[in-house]
Amino acid sequence: MIRANGLSVTYGAVQALRDVTFTAETGAITAVLGANGAGKTTLLRAISGLVAPRSGTVSLDETTLTGERPEDIVRRGVGHVPEGRGVIAEFTVEENLRLGAMISPMPLRDGLNQQYEWFPVLGERRKQAAATLSGGERQMLAMARALIAKPTVLLLDEPSLGLAPLVTAQLMHTVSELCATTGLTVILVEQNAKSALRIARRAVVLYLGRVVADDDAAAVAQDDQLRQYYLGMVK
Amino acid sequence: MGARWNQRVVAGTAVGAAAVLASWLGVGTARAATALSIAAVVLVAALALISSSEFRRDHPVVARAAISVAAVDVSLVVTGFFSSTVDSNLAIGAAMSIVLLGLSFLTGSSGQISIGNGAFMGVGAFTVAIWANHHATTPIAVVLLLAVVAGALVGLLLGLPATRLRGPYLAGMTLAFAVAFGAVLNLFSTWTGGDSGLQLPYAVNAPAWLVHFFQPGTSSLTTNSVWLVDVTIVTAGIALFFMANLFASRTGRAMRLVRDNDVAAELVGISLPRARVIAFTVSAAYAALGGGLWTIINNAVTPATYGFALSITILSLVVIGGIGTIPGALIGGLIYAFAASVIAWFTAHTGLNPQGNVASQLNGIIFGGLLVLTILFAPTGIAGFVRRRWAAWRSR
């Protein structure tokens, strides 16, 4: 279980997060939704230590993560796939995965094989440079690079960005399967609310840095007001 | 399907053995012929290993060692046939290649910039001179190792604040180090010799057993200029081997992630400060090794050699050769080795006779011009340009 408690983050005079409190349940997908500038990415960055909160805490089970360095938070089992994916284009698929495996408790070969099992297309392209992959394959590579470190929590920032609807659906299906089979806790930041709500158990809706809804995903999906005013979904 | 790599080695060594016979027939002294024959066998065996993609894939470290051995082997043989002037230039260039390898790692892999590598060279150069003046019996290999350690320590010290600096601020800090280096040397003039620097108390000559082997007076293989270039080339070969492995290692890959996307690097568990300090330390250690070799080659060291201009030249050569590549560093070293000779040849054959400031700054003008041309027409340097042309030619 990962919990943000009273989290506030400022960038100079701009307050990106205001007293955000929510809990992501173990082994479930929690969707974080909201319009541009709602503070979704900042929330993930605050959880993984990339930005220091002005106040509030983040804890993983009984451990407080706030104040730790990002690389130490990763070692505690919090994987983060950032927006834009962050794979090295000139490296092969396998070389990118080896980077993620640096802190893995598993033997390298076992870790690689597990990722190729979850993402067969990466196995087929293991010797190909990441630059030659499609957008969806790059997103899979970014996810596999985070997963090879055996995290217990995975933060996914806009995985569907720039992907075709069919590829997005496949990706969401994979995330859902991973969660169900491995007990992984996922915090999924998405602008594509419809896709995210379909696989999430809970949903947190942010608006200008505040939590305006924190409920079951099904309930959020049914709430016309939330859908219309905060998620831009028209009936 | 082609022969397996071990079959190639056997075949290659057989070809090399045939060369033994040929060289015995063609070379003046029997022992020189034996040496050349051994070189031929080593080269052919190394090439047989390198030419197998299967071997390169399964044994990458040994393959890199074979490449280094082949390069050193050829270089050692050809230096025996060059004039002493060419050999001296080659020695200077090979030492410069070591320095460029270090900066190439720092800039090309970790994405940091340094305008202070000339001063790091100076640290190595003065370490060798000072130590040799106080402990003349220490073997030269040990003295060079001390230079490496001294350079690494200074690099580590400078790397610590560098972890908090980026771009122009980092460049400014290393620039300050380069500018202050001469003044620091003057501050300790009783040790460093002040402006006039230090002489080595002895000349570094070939060991007696080697001179004896080649029969003194009958072979050019043990003259001092040949010996110095050979020592430098072997050292450069070892430095190249370590750097090639470092580039391909987990640390090397991590550095490139730090360069390309420092957020992603942190998110796979890489400590950015640690990675940046390691890159700085390695770069400084390589520069110090190059500087130490320069002291041995020149038999002396002066502070003026390691001024700010040298740091700028080193940075220019890395860009011209190709940042972040091993061939780029070797090309940069060769350009440095022969730039002065080529300029002299050019001015003599064209009747140009530059005077005054133009003459004294001709090296700088040439490097500056080359740098501008590289940035305009080959932004990935000569190595990148050649690689691209080669790939285009192969794909036709």
PDB file of N, CA, C and O in Angstrom, chain A residues 45 48 50 69-71 74-75 78-82 84-91 95-96 98-103 127 145, chain B residues 57 108 247-274 324:
ATOM      1  N   ARG A  45       5.949  12.486  -9.535  1.00  0.00           N
ATOM      2  CA  ARG A  45       7.332  12.928  -9.282  1.00  0.00           C
ATOM      3  C   ARG A  45       7.579  13.109  -7.782  1.00  0.00           C
ATOM      4  O   ARG A  45       8.691  12.874  -7.300  1.00  0.00           O
ATOM      5  N   SER A  48       8.049   9.567  -6.297  1.00  0.00           N
ATOM      6  CA  SER A  48       9.338   8.909  -6.582  1.00  0.00           C
ATOM      7  C   SER A  48      10.535   9.784  -6.212  1.00  0.00           C
ATOM      8  O   SER A  48      11.667   9.421  -6.520  1.00  0.00           O
ATOM      9  N   LEU A  50      11.466  12.777  -7.208  1.00  0.00           N
ATOM     10  CA  LEU A  50      12.068  13.672  -8.206  1.00  0.00           C
ATOM     11  C   LEU A  50      11.813  15.143  -7.862  1.00  0.00           C
ATOM     12  O   LEU A  50      12.562  16.018  -8.290  1.00  0.00           O
ATOM     13  N   ARG A  69      16.336   9.919  -1.633  1.00  0.00           N
ATOM     14  CA  ARG A  69      16.731  10.234  -3.015  1.00  0.00           C
ATOM     15  C   ARG A  69      16.006   9.293  -3.981  1.00  0.00           C
ATOM     16  O   ARG A  69      15.674   8.155  -3.598  1.00  0.00           O
ATOM     17  N   PRO A  70      15.771   9.764  -5.212  1.00  0.00           N
ATOM     18  CA  PRO A  70      15.013   8.925  -6.174  1.00  0.00           C
ATOM     19  C   PRO A  70      15.587   7.525  -6.328  1.00  0.00           C
ATOM     20  O   PRO A  70      14.834   6.547  -6.376  1.00  0.00           O
ATOM     21  N   GLU A  71      16.939   7.434  -6.421  1.00  0.00           N
ATOM     22  CA  GLU A  71      17.523   6.101  -6.637  1.00  0.00           C
ATOM     23  C   GLU A  71      17.280   5.182  -5.439  1.00  0.00           C
ATOM     24  O   GLU A  71      17.190   3.963  -5.592  1.00  0.00           O
ATOM     25  N   VAL A  74      13.613   3.987  -5.679  1.00  0.00           N
ATOM     26  CA  VAL A  74      13.520   2.892  -6.666  1.00  0.00           C
ATOM     27  C   VAL A  74      13.951   1.587  -6.013  1.00  0.00           C
ATOM     28  O   VAL A  74      13.315   0.547  -6.178  1.00  0.00           O
ATOM     29  N   ARG A  75      15.030   1.658  -5.252  1.00  0.00           N
ATOM     30  CA  ARG A  75      15.534   0.440  -4.588  1.00  0.00           C
ATOM     31  C   ARG A  75      14.549  -0.095  -3.541  1.00  0.00           C
ATOM     32  O   ARG A  75      14.601  -1.260  -3.179  1.00  0.00           O
ATOM     33  N   VAL A  78       9.774   1.078  -5.736  1.00  0.00           N
ATOM     34  CA  VAL A  78       8.835   1.952  -6.445  1.00  0.00           C
ATOM     35  C   VAL A  78       9.403   2.228  -7.844  1.00  0.00           C
ATOM     36  O   VAL A  78      10.353   2.994  -7.996  1.00  0.00           O
ATOM     37  N   GLY A  79       8.829   1.587  -8.855  1.00  0.00           N
ATOM     38  CA  GLY A  79       9.255   1.821 -10.236  1.00  0.00           C
ATOM     39  C   GLY A  79       8.445   2.954 -10.840  1.00  0.00           C
ATOM     40  O   GLY A  79       7.273   3.128 -10.500  1.00  0.00           O
ATOM     41  N   HIS A  80       9.086   3.748 -11.708  1.00  0.00           N
ATOM     42  CA  HIS A  80       8.407   4.904 -12.279  1.00  0.00           C
ATOM     43  C   HIS A  80       8.720   4.940 -13.777  1.00  0.00           C
ATOM     44  O   HIS A  80       9.883   5.005 -14.162  1.00  0.00           O
ATOM     45  N   VAL A  81       7.694   4.877 -14.594  1.00  0.00           N
ATOM     46  CA  VAL A  81       7.875   5.020 -16.043  1.00  0.00           C
ATOM     47  C   VAL A  81       7.458   6.440 -16.393  1.00  0.00           C
ATOM     48  O   VAL A  81       6.268   6.760 -16.405  1.00  0.00           O
ATOM     49  N   PRO A  82       8.431   7.308 -16.670  1.00  0.00           N
ATOM     50  CA  PRO A  82       8.088   8.722 -16.835  1.00  0.00           C
ATOM     51  C   PRO A  82       7.414   9.002 -18.178  1.00  0.00           C
ATOM     52  O   PRO A  82       7.495   8.201 -19.108  1.00  0.00           O
ATOM     53  N   GLY A  84       7.138  10.320 -21.716  1.00  0.00           N
ATOM     54  CA  GLY A  84       8.204  10.425 -22.718  1.00  0.00           C
ATOM     55  C   GLY A  84       9.084   9.187 -22.744  1.00  0.00           C
ATOM     56  O   GLY A  84       9.974   9.056 -23.558  1.00  0.00           O
ATOM     57  N   ARG A  85       8.889   8.288 -21.778  1.00  0.00           N
ATOM     58  CA  ARG A  85       9.467   6.946 -21.746  1.00  0.00           C
ATOM     59  C   ARG A  85      10.935   6.854 -21.323  1.00  0.00           C
ATOM     60  O   ARG A  85      11.304   5.957 -20.607  1.00  0.00           O
ATOM     61  N   GLY A  86      11.792   7.760 -21.822  1.00  0.00           N
ATOM     62  CA  GLY A  86      13.174   7.790 -21.341  1.00  0.00           C
ATOM     63  C   GLY A  86      14.018   6.588 -21.712  1.00  0.00           C
ATOM     64  O   GLY A  86      14.940   6.239 -20.982  1.00  0.00           O
ATOM     65  N   VAL A  87      13.722   5.943 -22.867  1.00  0.00           N
ATOM     66  CA  VAL A  87      14.613   4.863 -23.305  1.00  0.00           C
ATOM     67  C   VAL A  87      15.738   5.484 -24.134  1.00  0.00           C
ATOM     68  O   VAL A  87      15.578   6.570 -24.686  1.00  0.00           O
ATOM     69  N   ILE A  88      16.879   4.799 -24.189  1.00  0.00           N
ATOM     70  CA  ILE A  88      17.991   5.319 -24.987  1.00  0.00           C
ATOM     71  C   ILE A  88      17.848   4.788 -26.403  1.00  0.00           C
ATOM     72  O   ILE A  88      17.931   3.581 -26.637  1.00  0.00           O
ATOM     73  N   ALA A  89      17.638   5.705 -27.346  1.00  0.00           N
ATOM     74  CA  ALA A  89      17.330   5.317 -28.723  1.00  0.00           C
ATOM     75  C   ALA A  89      18.458   4.525 -29.364  1.00  0.00           C
ATOM     76  O   ALA A  89      18.209   3.583 -30.121  1.00  0.00           O
ATOM     77  N   GLU A  90      19.713   4.862 -29.045  1.00  0.00           N
ATOM     78  CA  GLU A  90      20.842   4.210 -29.721  1.00  0.00           C
ATOM     79  C   GLU A  90      21.131   2.815 -29.154  1.00  0.00           C
ATOM     80  O   GLU A  90      21.822   2.020 -29.777  1.00  0.00           O
ATOM     81  N   PHE A  91      20.587   2.514 -27.966  1.00  0.00           N
ATOM     82  CA  PHE A  91      20.801   1.199 -27.356  1.00  0.00           C
ATOM     83  C   PHE A  91      19.796   0.189 -27.898  1.00  0.00           C
ATOM     84  O   PHE A  91      18.682   0.545 -28.272  1.00  0.00           O
ATOM     85  N   GLU A  95      19.920  -3.912 -24.209  1.00  0.00           N
ATOM     86  CA  GLU A  95      20.800  -2.998 -23.458  1.00  0.00           C
ATOM     87  C   GLU A  95      19.973  -2.064 -22.569  1.00  0.00           C
ATOM     88  O   GLU A  95      20.367  -1.754 -21.444  1.00  0.00           O
ATOM     89  N   ASN A  96      18.838  -1.611 -23.088  1.00  0.00           N
ATOM     90  CA  ASN A  96      17.957  -0.778 -22.270  1.00  0.00           C
ATOM     91  C   ASN A  96      17.456  -1.550 -21.056  1.00  0.00           C
ATOM     92  O   ASN A  96      17.402  -1.029 -19.945  1.00  0.00           O
ATOM     93  N   ARG A  98      18.929  -4.076 -19.618  1.00  0.00           N
ATOM     94  CA  ARG A  98      20.036  -4.307 -18.688  1.00  0.00           C
ATOM     95  C   ARG A  98      20.217  -3.125 -17.741  1.00  0.00           C
ATOM     96  O   ARG A  98      20.637  -3.298 -16.595  1.00  0.00           O
ATOM     97  N   LEU A  99      19.917  -1.923 -18.237  1.00  0.00           N
ATOM     98  CA  LEU A  99      20.007  -0.743 -17.370  1.00  0.00           C
ATOM     99  C   LEU A  99      19.028  -0.871 -16.199  1.00  0.00           C
ATOM    100  O   LEU A  99      19.369  -0.580 -15.057  1.00  0.00           O
ATOM    101  N   GLY A 100      17.815  -1.296 -16.527  1.00  0.00           N
ATOM    102  CA  GLY A 100      16.814  -1.453 -15.481  1.00  0.00           C
ATOM    103  C   GLY A 100      17.148  -2.573 -14.517  1.00  0.00           C
ATOM    104  O   GLY A 100      16.780  -2.537 -13.341  1.00  0.00           O
ATOM    105  N   ALA A 101      17.908  -3.584 -15.030  1.00  0.00           N
ATOM    106  CA  ALA A 101      18.204  -4.763 -14.209  1.00  0.00           C
ATOM    107  C   ALA A 101      19.333  -4.515 -13.210  1.00  0.00           C
ATOM    108  O   ALA A 101      19.631  -5.396 -12.402  1.00  0.00           O
ATOM    109  N   MET A 102      19.928  -3.322 -13.258  1.00  0.00           N
ATOM    110  CA  MET A 102      21.093  -3.073 -12.398  1.00  0.00           C
ATOM    111  C   MET A 102      20.788  -3.274 -10.921  1.00  0.00           C
ATOM    112  O   MET A 102      21.646  -3.632 -10.146  1.00  0.00           O
ATOM    113  N   ILE A 103      19.538  -2.984 -10.528  1.00  0.00           N
ATOM    114  CA  ILE A 103      19.212  -3.124  -9.105  1.00  0.00           C
ATOM    115  C   ILE A 103      18.267  -4.300  -8.861  1.00  0.00           C
ATOM    116  O   ILE A 103      17.694  -4.424  -7.782  1.00  0.00           O
ATOM    117  N   LYS A 127      17.604  -7.441 -30.167  1.00  0.00           N
ATOM    118  CA  LYS A 127      18.868  -6.921 -30.714  1.00  0.00           C
ATOM    119  C   LYS A 127      18.666  -5.639 -31.531  1.00  0.00           C
ATOM    120  O   LYS A 127      19.617  -5.097 -32.082  1.00  0.00           O
ATOM    121  N   ARG A 145      11.559  -2.079 -18.597  1.00  0.00           N
ATOM    122  CA  ARG A 145      12.780  -1.632 -17.914  1.00  0.00           C
ATOM    123  C   ARG A 145      12.501  -1.344 -16.439  1.00  0.00           C
ATOM    124  O   ARG A 145      13.346  -1.558 -15.582  1.00  0.00           O
TER     125      ARG A 145
ATOM    126  N   ARG B  57      30.774 -11.828 -30.298  1.00  0.00           N
ATOM    127  CA  ARG B  57      29.541 -11.843 -29.512  1.00  0.00           C
ATOM    128  C   ARG B  57      29.720 -12.634 -28.204  1.00  0.00           C
ATOM    129  O   ARG B  57      29.309 -12.189 -27.135  1.00  0.00           O
ATOM    130  N   GLY B 108      31.358  12.532 -23.824  1.00  0.00           N
ATOM    131  CA  GLY B 108      30.508  11.718 -24.691  1.00  0.00           C
ATOM    132  C   GLY B 108      29.604  10.782 -23.924  1.00  0.00           C
ATOM    133  O   GLY B 108      28.479  10.523 -24.344  1.00  0.00           O
ATOM    134  N   PHE B 247      33.346   1.636 -21.756  1.00  0.00           N
ATOM    135  CA  PHE B 247      32.256   2.112 -22.618  1.00  0.00           C
ATOM    136  C   PHE B 247      31.148   1.064 -22.719  1.00  0.00           C
ATOM    137  O   PHE B 247      29.972   1.382 -22.717  1.00  0.00           O
ATOM    138  N   ALA B 248      31.571  -0.228 -22.828  1.00  0.00           N
ATOM    139  CA  ALA B 248      30.587  -1.291 -23.048  1.00  0.00           C
ATOM    140  C   ALA B 248      30.022  -1.844 -21.739  1.00  0.00           C
ATOM    141  O   ALA B 248      29.093  -2.649 -21.768  1.00  0.00           O
ATOM    142  N   SER B 249      30.589  -1.413 -20.618  1.00  0.00           N
ATOM    143  CA  SER B 249      30.183  -1.995 -19.328  1.00  0.00           C
ATOM    144  C   SER B 249      28.857  -1.407 -18.848  1.00  0.00           C
ATOM    145  O   SER B 249      28.324  -0.468 -19.427  1.00  0.00           O
ATOM    146  N   ARG B 250      28.390  -1.954 -17.734  1.00  0.00           N
ATOM    147  CA  ARG B 250      27.181  -1.456 -17.081  1.00  0.00           C
ATOM    148  C   ARG B 250      27.365   0.017 -16.707  1.00  0.00           C
ATOM    149  O   ARG B 250      26.477   0.828 -16.908  1.00  0.00           O
ATOM    150  N   THR B 251      28.568   0.343 -16.212  1.00  0.00           N
ATOM    151  CA  THR B 251      28.849   1.736 -15.835  1.00  0.00           C
ATOM    152  C   THR B 251      28.776   2.634 -17.072  1.00  0.00           C
ATOM    153  O   THR B 251      28.203   3.719 -17.018  1.00  0.00           O
ATOM    154  N   GLY B 252      29.352   2.167 -18.182  1.00  0.00           N
ATOM    155  CA  GLY B 252      29.341   2.961 -19.413  1.00  0.00           C
ATOM    156  C   GLY B 252      27.929   3.198 -19.913  1.00  0.00           C
ATOM    157  O   GLY B 252      27.572   4.311 -20.325  1.00  0.00           O
ATOM    158  N   ARG B 253      27.101   2.145 -19.841  1.00  0.00           N
ATOM    159  CA  ARG B 253      25.707   2.296 -20.288  1.00  0.00           C
ATOM    160  C   ARG B 253      24.955   3.243 -19.359  1.00  0.00           C
ATOM    161  O   ARG B 253      24.165   4.080 -19.810  1.00  0.00           O
ATOM    162  N   ALA B 254      25.230   3.099 -18.065  1.00  0.00           N
ATOM    163  CA  ALA B 254      24.561   3.981 -17.094  1.00  0.00           C
ATOM    164  C   ALA B 254      24.929   5.442 -17.358  1.00  0.00           C
ATOM    165  O   ALA B 254      24.080   6.331 -17.279  1.00  0.00           O
ATOM    166  N   MET B 255      26.204   5.668 -17.704  1.00  0.00           N
ATOM    167  CA  MET B 255      26.659   7.042 -17.987  1.00  0.00           C
ATOM    168  C   MET B 255      25.872   7.643 -19.160  1.00  0.00           C
ATOM    169  O   MET B 255      25.525   8.812 -19.155  1.00  0.00           O
ATOM    170  N   ARG B 256      25.645   6.821 -20.175  1.00  0.00           N
ATOM    171  CA  ARG B 256      24.943   7.340 -21.354  1.00  0.00           C
ATOM    172  C   ARG B 256      23.486   7.658 -21.037  1.00  0.00           C
ATOM    173  O   ARG B 256      22.912   8.579 -21.600  1.00  0.00           O
ATOM    174  N   LEU B 257      22.914   6.907 -20.108  1.00  0.00           N
ATOM    175  CA  LEU B 257      21.555   7.243 -19.684  1.00  0.00           C
ATOM    176  C   LEU B 257      21.568   8.560 -18.906  1.00  0.00           C
ATOM    177  O   LEU B 257      20.672   9.399 -19.070  1.00  0.00           O
ATOM    178  N   VAL B 258      22.605   8.753 -18.093  1.00  0.00           N
ATOM    179  CA  VAL B 258      22.748  10.016 -17.356  1.00  0.00           C
ATOM    180  C   VAL B 258      22.853  11.178 -18.353  1.00  0.00           C
ATOM    181  O   VAL B 258      22.239  12.229 -18.183  1.00  0.00           O
ATOM    182  N   ARG B 259      23.635  10.964 -19.418  1.00  0.00           N
ATOM    183  CA  ARG B 259      23.812  12.004 -20.438  1.00  0.00           C
ATOM    184  C   ARG B 259      22.502  12.314 -21.159  1.00  0.00           C
ATOM    185  O   ARG B 259      22.128  13.477 -21.313  1.00  0.00           O
ATOM    186  N   ASP B 260      21.784  11.247 -21.573  1.00  0.00           N
ATOM    187  CA  ASP B 260      20.603  11.444 -22.411  1.00  0.00           C
ATOM    188  C   ASP B 260      19.366  11.839 -21.628  1.00  0.00           C
ATOM    189  O   ASP B 260      18.518  12.578 -22.124  1.00  0.00           O
ATOM    190  N   ASN B 261      19.222  11.308 -20.417  1.00  0.00           N
ATOM    191  CA  ASN B 261      17.988  11.540 -19.671  1.00  0.00           C
ATOM    192  C   ASN B 261      18.260  11.300 -18.189  1.00  0.00           C
ATOM    193  O   ASN B 261      18.144  10.171 -17.711  1.00  0.00           O
ATOM    194  N   ASP B 262      18.642  12.358 -17.492  1.00  0.00           N
ATOM    195  CA  ASP B 262      19.065  12.142 -16.105  1.00  0.00           C
ATOM    196  C   ASP B 262      17.898  11.728 -15.210  1.00  0.00           C
ATOM    197  O   ASP B 262      18.096  11.011 -14.221  1.00  0.00           O
ATOM    198  N   VAL B 263      16.671  12.122 -15.573  1.00  0.00           N
ATOM    199  CA  VAL B 263      15.508  11.697 -14.780  1.00  0.00           C
ATOM    200  C   VAL B 263      15.334  10.181 -14.906  1.00  0.00           C
ATOM    201  O   VAL B 263      15.189   9.458 -13.907  1.00  0.00           O
ATOM    202  N   ALA B 264      15.391   9.697 -16.154  1.00  0.00           N
ATOM    203  CA  ALA B 264      15.260   8.243 -16.371  1.00  0.00           C
ATOM    204  C   ALA B 264      16.377   7.495 -15.649  1.00  0.00           C
ATOM    205  O   ALA B 264      16.168   6.398 -15.131  1.00  0.00           O
ATOM    206  N   ALA B 265      17.582   8.102 -15.620  1.00  0.00           N
ATOM    207  CA  ALA B 265      18.713   7.454 -14.937  1.00  0.00           C
ATOM    208  C   ALA B 265      18.416   7.281 -13.450  1.00  0.00           C
ATOM    209  O   ALA B 265      18.634   6.203 -12.886  1.00  0.00           O
ATOM    210  N   GLU B 266      17.911   8.339 -12.837  1.00  0.00           N
ATOM    211  CA  GLU B 266      17.571   8.236 -11.406  1.00  0.00           C
ATOM    212  C   GLU B 266      16.509   7.169 -11.178  1.00  0.00           C
ATOM    213  O   GLU B 266      16.527   6.460 -10.173  1.00  0.00           O
ATOM    214  N   LEU B 267      15.586   7.064 -12.152  1.00  0.00           N
ATOM    215  CA  LEU B 267      14.463   6.144 -11.978  1.00  0.00           C
ATOM    216  C   LEU B 267      14.831   4.677 -12.213  1.00  0.00           C
ATOM    217  O   LEU B 267      14.011   3.794 -11.996  1.00  0.00           O
ATOM    218  N   VAL B 268      16.068   4.424 -12.717  1.00  0.00           N
ATOM    219  CA  VAL B 268      16.509   3.019 -12.742  1.00  0.00           C
ATOM    220  C   VAL B 268      17.524   2.775 -11.627  1.00  0.00           C
ATOM    221  O   VAL B 268      18.200   1.740 -11.603  1.00  0.00           O
ATOM    222  N   GLY B 269      17.628   3.713 -10.716  1.00  0.00           N
ATOM    223  CA  GLY B 269      18.453   3.497  -9.523  1.00  0.00           C
ATOM    224  C   GLY B 269      19.878   3.992  -9.626  1.00  0.00           C
ATOM    225  O   GLY B 269      20.722   3.623  -8.813  1.00  0.00           O
ATOM    226  N   ILE B 270      20.165   4.820 -10.649  1.00  0.00           N
ATOM    227  CA  ILE B 270      21.530   5.349 -10.787  1.00  0.00           C
ATOM    228  C   ILE B 270      21.658   6.618  -9.951  1.00  0.00           C
ATOM    229  O   ILE B 270      20.813   7.513 -10.039  1.00  0.00           O
ATOM    230  N   SER B 271      22.725   6.682  -9.162  1.00  0.00           N
ATOM    231  CA  SER B 271      22.985   7.894  -8.387  1.00  0.00           C
ATOM    232  C   SER B 271      23.700   8.889  -9.298  1.00  0.00           C
ATOM    233  O   SER B 271      24.831   8.647  -9.744  1.00  0.00           O
ATOM    234  N   LEU B 272      23.047  10.006  -9.613  1.00  0.00           N
ATOM    235  CA  LEU B 272      23.651  10.976 -10.540  1.00  0.00           C
ATOM    236  C   LEU B 272      24.972  11.532 -10.003  1.00  0.00           C
ATOM    237  O   LEU B 272      25.948  11.593 -10.744  1.00  0.00           O
ATOM    238  N   PRO B 273      25.028  11.953  -8.725  1.00  0.00           N
ATOM    239  CA  PRO B 273      26.305  12.478  -8.236  1.00  0.00           C
ATOM    240  C   PRO B 273      27.436  11.459  -8.362  1.00  0.00           C
ATOM    241  O   PRO B 273      28.530  11.787  -8.799  1.00  0.00           O
ATOM    242  N   ARG B 274      27.143  10.195  -8.002  1.00  0.00           N
ATOM    243  CA  ARG B 274      28.189   9.169  -8.074  1.00  0.00           C
ATOM    244  C   ARG B 274      28.658   8.971  -9.517  1.00  0.00           C
ATOM    245  O   ARG B 274      29.853   8.907  -9.782  1.00  0.00           O
ATOM    246  N   GLY B 324      32.854  10.825 -27.675  1.00  0.00           N
ATOM    247  CA  GLY B 324      32.242   9.584 -27.187  1.00  0.00           C
ATOM    248  C   GLY B 324      32.612   8.345 -27.982  1.00  0.00           C
ATOM    249  O   GLY B 324      31.969   7.315 -27.829  1.00  0.00           O
TER     250      GLY B 324
END
